Amino acid sequence: MLAALPTPFKCQNQLPKQQRGRAPLLGACQPSRCRNSVLTLSHERIWRMEERDRLELPNKRLSTPLREQAQARLAEVRAATAQFDELKKSA
């Protein structure tokens, strides 16, 4: 019996094995989680807008779990925006 090959798409790890490998799940494709995700400078505006939105969240009243989730997402977004800064340095 052959062992199943690991899927190249990390975003598919939660899918049943028979559904993996067909295409990336675009909603789950995040640069901080997926080696197949690609950022270009054309994406920067959207990521910077999300970063500004996330920075405003501490001013809002949130439950502890929602605040922790928002902070985790801000860390992911900042990782992406840092990549844009590196792209600009190397351009």
Coordinates of N, CA, C and O in Angstrom, one line a residue:
M1 N 0.8 -1.2 0.0 CA 0.0 0.0 0.0 C 0.9 1.2 0.0 O 1.8 1.4 0.8
L2 N 0.6 2.2 -0.9 CA 1.4 3.4 -1.0 C 0.9 4.4 0.1 O -0.3 4.6 0.3
A3 N 1.8 5.1 0.7 CA 1.4 6.1 1.6 C 1.0 7.4 0.8 O 1.5 7.7 -0.2
A4 N 0.0 8.1 1.3 CA -0.4 9.3 0.7 C 0.6 10.4 0.8 O 1.3 10.5 1.8
L5 N 0.9 11.0 -0.3 CA 1.8 12.1 -0.3 C 1.2 13.3 0.4 O 0.0 13.6 0.4
P6 N 2.1 14.1 1.2 CA 1.6 15.2 1.8 C 1.1 16.3 0.8 O 1.7 16.4 -0.3
T7 N 0.1 17.0 1.1 CA -0.4 18.0 0.2 C 0.5 19.2 0.1 O 1.1 19.5 1.1
P8 N 0.7 19.7 -1.0 CA 1.6 20.9 -1.1 C 0.9 22.2 -0.5 O 1.6 23.1 -0.3
F9 N -0.4 22.1 -0.3 CA -1.1 23.2 0.2 C -1.4 23.1 1.7 O -2.3 22.2 2.0
K10 N -0.8 23.8 2.5 CA -1.0 23.7 4.0 C -2.5 24.1 4.3 O -3.0 23.6 5.3
C11 N -3.1 24.9 3.5 CA -4.5 25.3 3.7 C -5.4 24.2 3.6 O -6.6 24.3 4.0
Q12 N -5.0 23.0 3.1 CA -5.9 21.9 2.9 C -5.8 20.9 4.0 O -6.5 19.8 3.9
N13 N -5.0 21.1 5.0 CA -4.8 20.1 6.0 C -6.0 19.7 6.7 O -6.1 18.6 7.3
Q14 N -7.0 20.6 6.8 CA -8.3 20.3 7.5 C -9.3 19.5 6.6 O -10.3 19.1 7.1
L15 N -9.0 19.4 5.3 CA -9.9 18.7 4.4 C -9.8 17.2 4.5 O -8.7 16.7 4.8
P16 N -10.8 16.4 4.1 CA -10.7 15.0 4.0 C -9.6 14.7 3.0 O -9.4 15.4 2.0
K17 N -8.8 13.6 3.2 CA -7.7 13.3 2.3 C -8.1 13.2 0.8 O -7.3 13.6 0.0
Q18 N -9.3 12.7 0.5 CA -9.7 12.6 -0.9 C -9.9 13.9 -1.6 O -10.0 14.0 -2.8
Q19 N -10.1 15.0 -0.8 CA -10.3 16.3 -1.4 C -9.1 17.2 -1.4 O -9.1 18.3 -2.0
R20 N -8.0 16.7 -0.9 CA -6.8 17.5 -0.9 C -6.0 17.4 -2.2 O -6.1 16.5 -3.0
G21 N -5.3 18.5 -2.5 CA -4.4 18.5 -3.6 C -5.0 19.1 -4.9 O -4.3 19.2 -5.9
R22 N -6.3 19.4 -4.9 CA -6.9 19.8 -6.2 C -6.6 21.3 -6.5 O -6.3 21.7 -7.6
A23 N -6.6 22.2 -5.5 CA -6.4 23.6 -5.7 C -6.3 24.2 -4.3 O -6.8 23.7 -3.3
P24 N -5.6 25.4 -4.2 CA -5.5 26.1 -2.9 C -6.9 26.6 -2.5 O -7.7 26.9 -3.3
L25 N -7.1 26.7 -1.2 CA -8.3 27.3 -0.7 C -7.9 28.8 -0.5 O -7.3 29.2 0.5
L26 N -8.4 29.6 -1.4 CA -8.0 31.0 -1.4 C -8.3 31.7 -0.1 O -7.5 32.6 0.3
G27 N -9.4 31.4 0.5 CA -9.7 32.1 1.8 C -8.8 31.8 2.9 O -8.6 32.5 3.9
A28 N -8.1 30.6 2.8 CA -7.2 30.2 3.9 C -5.7 30.5 3.5 O -4.8 30.2 4.3
C29 N -5.5 31.0 2.3 CA -4.1 31.2 1.8 C -3.6 32.5 2.4 O -3.9 33.6 2.0
Q30 N -2.8 32.3 3.4 CA -2.2 33.5 4.1 C -0.7 33.4 4.1 O -0.1 32.3 4.3
P31 N 0.0 34.5 3.8 CA 1.5 34.4 3.7 C 2.2 33.9 5.0 O 3.2 33.3 4.9
S32 N 1.5 34.1 6.1 CA 2.2 33.6 7.4 C 1.9 32.2 7.6 O 2.6 31.6 8.5
R33 N 1.0 31.5 6.9 CA 0.7 30.1 7.1 C 1.0 29.2 5.9 O 1.1 28.0 6.1
C34 N 1.1 29.8 4.7 CA 1.2 29.0 3.5 C 2.4 29.3 2.7 O 2.6 30.4 2.3
R35 N 3.2 28.3 2.4 CA 4.4 28.5 1.6 C 4.0 28.8 0.1 O 4.9 29.2 -0.6
N36 N 2.8 28.5 -0.3 CA 2.4 28.8 -1.6 C 1.8 30.2 -1.8 O 1.5 30.6 -2.9
S37 N 1.6 30.9 -0.7 CA 1.0 32.3 -0.8 C 2.1 33.2 -1.3 O 3.2 33.2 -0.9
V38 N 1.7 34.1 -2.2 CA 2.6 35.1 -2.8 C 2.1 36.5 -2.6 O 1.0 36.8 -2.8
L39 N 3.0 37.4 -2.2 CA 2.7 38.8 -2.0 C 3.5 39.6 -3.0 O 4.7 39.3 -3.2
T40 N 2.9 40.5 -3.7 CA 3.6 41.4 -4.5 C 3.2 42.9 -4.1 O 2.2 43.0 -3.3
L41 N 3.9 43.8 -4.6 CA 3.6 45.2 -4.2 C 2.2 45.6 -4.6 O 1.6 46.5 -4.0
S42 N 1.5 44.9 -5.6 CA 0.2 45.2 -5.9 C -0.8 44.9 -4.8 O -1.9 45.4 -4.8
H43 N -0.4 44.1 -3.9 CA -1.3 43.7 -2.7 C -1.1 44.6 -1.5 O -1.9 44.5 -0.6
E44 N -0.1 45.4 -1.6 CA 0.3 46.2 -0.4 C -0.9 47.1 0.2 O -1.1 47.1 1.4
R45 N -1.6 47.8 -0.7 CA -2.6 48.7 -0.3 C -3.6 48.0 0.6 O -4.0 48.5 1.7
I46 N -4.1 46.8 0.2 CA -5.1 46.1 1.0 C -4.5 45.7 2.4 O -5.2 45.8 3.4
W47 N -3.3 45.2 2.4 CA -2.7 44.8 3.7 C -2.5 46.0 4.6 O -2.6 45.9 5.8
R48 N -2.0 47.1 4.0 CA -1.8 48.3 4.9 C -3.2 48.8 5.4 O -3.3 49.2 6.6
M49 N -4.2 48.7 4.6 CA -5.6 49.1 5.1 C -6.0 48.2 6.3 O -6.5 48.6 7.3
E50 N -5.8 46.9 6.1 CA -6.1 46.0 7.2 C -5.3 46.2 8.5 O -5.8 46.2 9.6
E51 N -4.0 46.5 8.3 CA -3.2 46.9 9.4 C -3.7 48.1 10.2 O -3.8 48.1 11.4
R52 N -4.1 49.1 9.5 CA -4.7 50.3 10.1 C -6.0 49.9 10.9 O -6.2 50.4 12.0
D53 N -6.8 49.1 10.2 CA -8.1 48.7 10.9 C -7.8 47.9 12.2 O -8.4 48.1 13.2
R54 N -6.8 47.0 12.1 CA -6.4 46.2 13.3 C -5.8 47.1 14.4 O -6.0 46.8 15.6
L55 N -5.1 48.1 14.0 CA -4.5 49.0 15.0 C -5.6 49.8 15.8 O -5.4 50.3 16.9
E56 N -6.8 50.0 15.2 CA -7.8 50.7 15.8 C -8.6 49.9 16.8 O -9.4 50.4 17.6
L57 N -8.5 48.6 16.7 CA -9.3 47.7 17.6 C -9.1 47.8 19.1 O -10.0 47.7 19.8
P58 N -7.9 48.2 19.5 CA -7.8 48.4 21.0 C -8.7 49.5 21.5 O -9.0 49.5 22.7
N59 N -9.1 50.4 20.7 CA -10.0 51.4 21.1 C -11.5 50.9 21.2 O -12.3 51.6 21.8
K60 N -11.7 49.7 20.8 CA -13.1 49.2 20.8 C -13.2 48.2 22.0 O -12.2 47.6 22.4
R61 N -14.4 48.0 22.4 CA -14.7 47.1 23.6 C -14.8 45.7 23.0 O -15.7 45.4 22.2
L62 N -13.9 44.8 23.4 CA -13.9 43.5 22.9 C -13.7 42.5 24.1 O -13.1 42.8 25.1
S63 N -14.3 41.3 24.0 CA -14.1 40.3 25.0 C -12.6 39.8 24.9 O -11.9 40.1 23.9
T64 N -12.2 39.2 25.9 CA -10.8 38.7 25.9 C -10.4 37.8 24.8 O -9.4 38.0 24.1
P65 N -11.3 36.8 24.5 CA -11.0 35.9 23.3 C -10.9 36.7 22.0 O -10.0 36.4 21.2
L66 N -11.8 37.6 21.8 CA -11.8 38.4 20.5 C -10.6 39.3 20.5 O -10.0 39.5 19.4
R67 N -10.2 39.9 21.6 CA -9.1 40.7 21.6 C -7.8 39.9 21.3 O -7.0 40.4 20.5
E68 N -7.7 38.7 21.8 CA -6.5 37.9 21.6 C -6.5 37.5 20.1 O -5.4 37.4 19.5
Q69 N -7.7 37.2 19.6 CA -7.8 36.8 18.1 C -7.4 38.0 17.3 O -6.6 37.8 16.3
A70 N -7.8 39.2 17.6 CA -7.5 40.4 16.9 C -5.9 40.6 16.9 O -5.3 41.0 15.9
Q71 N -5.4 40.4 18.1 CA -3.9 40.6 18.2 C -3.1 39.6 17.4 O -2.1 40.0 16.8
A72 N -3.6 38.4 17.4 CA -2.9 37.3 16.6 C -3.0 37.7 15.1 O -2.0 37.6 14.4
R73 N -4.2 38.2 14.7 CA -4.3 38.6 13.3 C -3.4 39.8 13.0 O -2.8 39.8 11.9
L74 N -3.3 40.7 13.9 CA -2.5 41.9 13.7 C -1.0 41.4 13.5 O -0.3 41.9 12.6
A75 N -0.6 40.4 14.3 CA 0.8 39.9 14.1 C 1.0 39.3 12.7 O 2.0 39.5 12.1
E76 N 0.0 38.6 12.2 CA 0.0 38.0 10.8 C 0.1 39.1 9.8 O 0.9 39.1 8.9
V77 N -0.7 40.2 10.0 CA -0.7 41.3 9.0 C 0.6 42.0 9.1 O 1.1 42.4 8.0
R78 N 1.1 42.2 10.2 CA 2.4 42.9 10.3 C 3.5 42.1 9.7 O 4.5 42.7 9.1
A79 N 3.5 40.8 9.8 CA 4.5 40.0 9.1 C 4.4 40.2 7.6 O 5.4 40.2 6.9
A80 N 3.2 40.3 7.1 CA 3.0 40.6 5.6 C 3.5 42.0 5.3 O 4.2 42.1 4.3
T81 N 3.1 43.0 6.1 CA 3.6 44.3 5.7 C 5.1 44.5 5.8 O 5.7 45.2 5.1
A82 N 5.7 43.7 6.7 CA 7.2 43.7 6.8 C 7.8 43.2 5.5 O 8.8 43.6 5.1
Q83 N 7.1 42.2 4.9 CA 7.6 41.7 3.6 C 7.5 42.8 2.5 O 8.4 42.8 1.7
F84 N 6.5 43.6 2.6 CA 6.4 44.7 1.6 C 7.6 45.7 1.8 O 8.2 46.2 0.8
D85 N 7.9 45.9 3.0 CA 9.1 46.8 3.3 C 10.4 46.2 2.8 O 11.2 46.9 2.2
E86 N 10.5 44.9 2.9 CA 11.7 44.2 2.4 C 11.7 44.3 0.8 O 12.7 44.5 0.2
L87 N 10.5 44.1 0.2 CA 10.4 44.1 -1.2 C 10.9 45.5 -1.8 O 11.5 45.6 -2.8
K88 N 10.4 46.6 -1.1 CA 10.8 47.9 -1.5 C 12.3 48.2 -1.3 O 12.9 48.9 -2.2
K89 N 12.9 47.6 -0.3 CA 14.4 47.8 -0.1 C 15.1 47.1 -1.2 O 16.2 47.6 -1.7
S90 N 14.7 46.0 -1.7 CA 15.4 45.2 -2.7 C 15.1 45.6 -4.1 O 15.7 45.2 -5.1
A91 N 14.1 46.5 -4.3 CA 13.6 46.9 -5.6 C 14.5 48.0 -6.2 O 15.3 48.6 -5.6

